[in-house]
Amino acid sequence: MPHALPGSADVLTRPENRSAARMARSMHDADRAVSSLEAFRRWFAAYVETESSEIHRIPFTELKGWRFEEPHGNLVHESGKFFSVRGLRVRNAPGAVPEWDQPIIHQPEVGILGILVKEFDGVPHCLMQAKMEPGNHNRVQISPTVQATRSNYTRVHGGRPVPYLDFFRNVSRHQILADVLQSEQGSWFYRKRNRNIIVETRDDVELLDGFYWLSVGQLHALLSSPDLVNMDSRTVMACLPFASPSPSGRWAIDGAPAARRPVEGTSIGAALARSLDPGYGALHSTGSVRNWFTGARAGFTGEAHLMDLGSVRDWQRSDDRISHDYGVFFDVMAVDVQTGSREVSSWTQPMIEARGQGVAAFLVQRIGGVLHVLVRVGSEPGFVDAIELAPTVQCTPENYAVLPAEAAPPFLDEVLHAPADAVRFDTVLSEEGGRFFHTRSRYLIVELPSERELAEPDEFRWLAVHQLSSLVQHSNYLNIQARTLLTCLHSLLGPAGGDRT
Amino acid sequence: MPHALPGSADVLTRPENRSAARMARSMHDADRAVSSLEAFRRWFAAYVETESSEIHRIPFTELKGWRFEEPHGNLVHESGKFFSVRGLRVRNAPGAVPEWDQPIIHQPEVGILGILVKEFDGVPHCLMQAKMEPGNHNRVQISPTVQATRSNYTRVHGGRPVPYLDFFRNVSRHQILADVLQSEQGSWFYRKRNRNIIVETRDDVELLDGFYWLSVGQLHALLSSPDLVNMDSRTVMACLPFASPSPSGRWAIDGAPAARRPVEGTSIGAALARSLDPGYGALHSTGSVRNWFTGARAGFTGEAHLMDLGSVRDWQRSDDRISHDYGVFFDVMAVDVQTGSREVSSWTQPMIEARGQGVAAFLVQRIGGVLHVLVRVGSEPGFVDAIELAPTVQCTPENYAVLPAEAAPPFLDEVLHAPADAVRFDTVLSEEGGRFFHTRSRYLIVELPSERELAEPDEFRWLAVHQLSSLVQHSNYLNIQARTLLTCLHSLLGPAGGDRT
């Protein structure tokens, strides 16, 4: 790619700080969106009505194209593509349970999760898709513009071309708002990452059947509907540029220490807005946060190695599922899918079905008038880089029936038994319906009163939201549950956050 | 760790932008340093004179505590600690040579490379160490304050405690200038990373024998002495905060597009100073750079798996070395070390000895008056995350005798045959002397004339230096050769860069 004549300063791109303010404004623009939320809901309900897919559990013997490869017992597709279910052996893990075996999904290819953004009447809109996934208990949820595995978009299975893919593959005419490889569930996937990409275009965009323009504010407002905005949408939305990359406004940022900014507004939305601007400060400096995180990663000595699924200990395979001996954690099972709405009209596949409903929660607190989030360094055996930032609480409470008492996570009671007026967000959302069957988690944001002094255990830190926003632009920092919660937190910039104090 | 009462804004840390300007100023402070460079050179020469170590090549049978473990043939230490030499099988690598086997060093533990910084008379100084390493052809080089493997600092081998380690392990009273896990040579190490940490203290620091305070400017000036500043120093120095995290000065950074700043000075040092300030802009936006890098990583399909050293193809083991059949790349060999200057007084160990001298070069160019660096997305089989940013050119020219002609890297002629007045830096420096025996590389910075138009091949991009500086604060972005060259580039802020035009 040639570049313009290098001698002139005109060739240079200057930093812009407009996106953050624009995103925040868009949270209050309901009446300027291209259509109303009511219109969207009618459209979505009509789409669901015409969506005729049927999903059935099947025994493993009815899988077509999939088999348990002997002598290893791995569950693989005959093409060698898609994914496989293998075993994982974990040793020296931190915490109360240092070693175990488990099944795990192995899918080395990187998929694309892309949201196309375009301004209408000055308001940024996201092109979203109503999409059936076999694991969704309600079949259809809102997906990103593009949600495609590499097998999808290189058309290994001979399906139709992926709509709008070209916007994400030939970006030179568009603006990149985010582009980063993000992890998925490290308990269920071995080193799986997807490319999370947000592209803003000024081109005319043809609106295809099954797609809808939602303003950024509308999309966030829909998060409080159970099982509506899917996991792939939530992780990409977490990368939207809500935070200012630099202290905004007339800050003295060179030389003298920054002057104190007046703190305006007392709603949680106002505390959150301050937390998105580095100029208001944070409890811990960037250096201190890096020291804490790098120390955790440097000190990590756990190991996780792929193994044969047939050799995992404490798990049993029956006709229709692979289950833990104690009936906890999750099952590997299989489904048959009949649909008119997808690239191919029918298929079978293995899936993971969690036992019990997960809980993922952020404790938040206004510290010096700036909203802070209590995050944790969490290890999951499938992470590429061992440690990522996790929610304050992330667990499946049912599992503690069989685990040592000390395995129960700190702050679990705090979030499950919070007074109603401290709960800022509380919605059950689905995990990815392409791999996980009827697997849902309750996402909570709970606010601690400002006057409450809470000691930070070693593996926890209070971070300002702009600190999380800066890290989420890079790989291997925020796990997928933390990214969903960051997205839920952004939704509090809208009307939901304005009327709370 | 409890925090202060959260209700008050006084508990918050505000962002500071002073460090970058302070680092730049320190490049011209030679007369304000605690001692002169001449005094340092006398001290160093006297230290070398008293350093009585002797290093001899030995056959593998004379290794003590190390053996080739049968039947796998891996070269291991009987304690299971330190490191081992194993095999690596590479498949589907990009480029002209898609597959090969090779020996590789496996050392899963994370070491600490730490520099302690303290201001004297307002000038930041680094506490550096004269340190013998068996692989250094000149035995003693300048090392960071702390350069310790986990085996060292947990004292597996029963050595003395590591001096100054406590400054890096209990940091609460100090300021963290950098803390990040950085890769090492991905061609020779399997997933090796060290913790690069820079801590600034206001405490009194006892000056121990073998240590010396050098100002930041002096330390960079010493880079142009061959084989003096060791690799571990160079990688940590690359993380010093030379770049402004935000556009400096009275920038309009919110709302309106940034106003044009006057470009003052025509020396390469001035062009470099502008390149360290995001306010002057860059050829490619941050979004565009992320898109390029993430695309390269997402598209990477190479694989590298550890294997038995005894089974690697095309390598032969003799009494005293493991060599490639064609006599290129590198050898695995062994040394005996007798010394009075180290934690233990004698030991034997395996090492890697490169065949031929490496070349690592940055092509730089002033684009719009702002210095830009041509970097490449490079894959090395030992990287944790497949792809990192590499120098414009990184190779060992001798190896191309046995490789296909198309394997020769782009721009090699450009840097090796640059006119003398275009060469900004040209010094032979040693690779890490704890693992690499007499292994040296020529580090070059070559400037292209501004009027020269150079097309960017797909795997190359011109980045402003502040873009590199921002990435080097995170893991898995800049490879170790690029980090050395970033450090060499910083040295051009000093007198060396000021008198060139």
CSV table of C-alpha atoms in Angstrom, one decimal, chain A residues 67-74 308-311 317:
chain,number,residue,atom,x,y,z
A,67,ARG,CA,-17.8,-39.4,15.6
A,68,PHE,CA,-15.7,-40.5,18.6
A,69,GLU,CA,-12.3,-41.1,17.0
A,70,GLU,CA,-10.8,-44.2,18.4
A,71,PRO,CA,-8.6,-45.0,20.3
A,72,HIS,CA,-8.5,-41.5,21.7
A,73,GLY,CA,-12.2,-40.9,22.2
A,74,ASN,CA,-12.1,-37.3,20.9
A,308,ASP,CA,-7.7,-37.6,24.9
A,309,LEU,CA,-11.3,-37.2,25.8
A,310,GLY,CA,-11.5,-40.9,26.3
A,311,SER,CA,-9.0,-40.7,29.1
A,317,ARG,CA,-20.0,-41.1,28.6
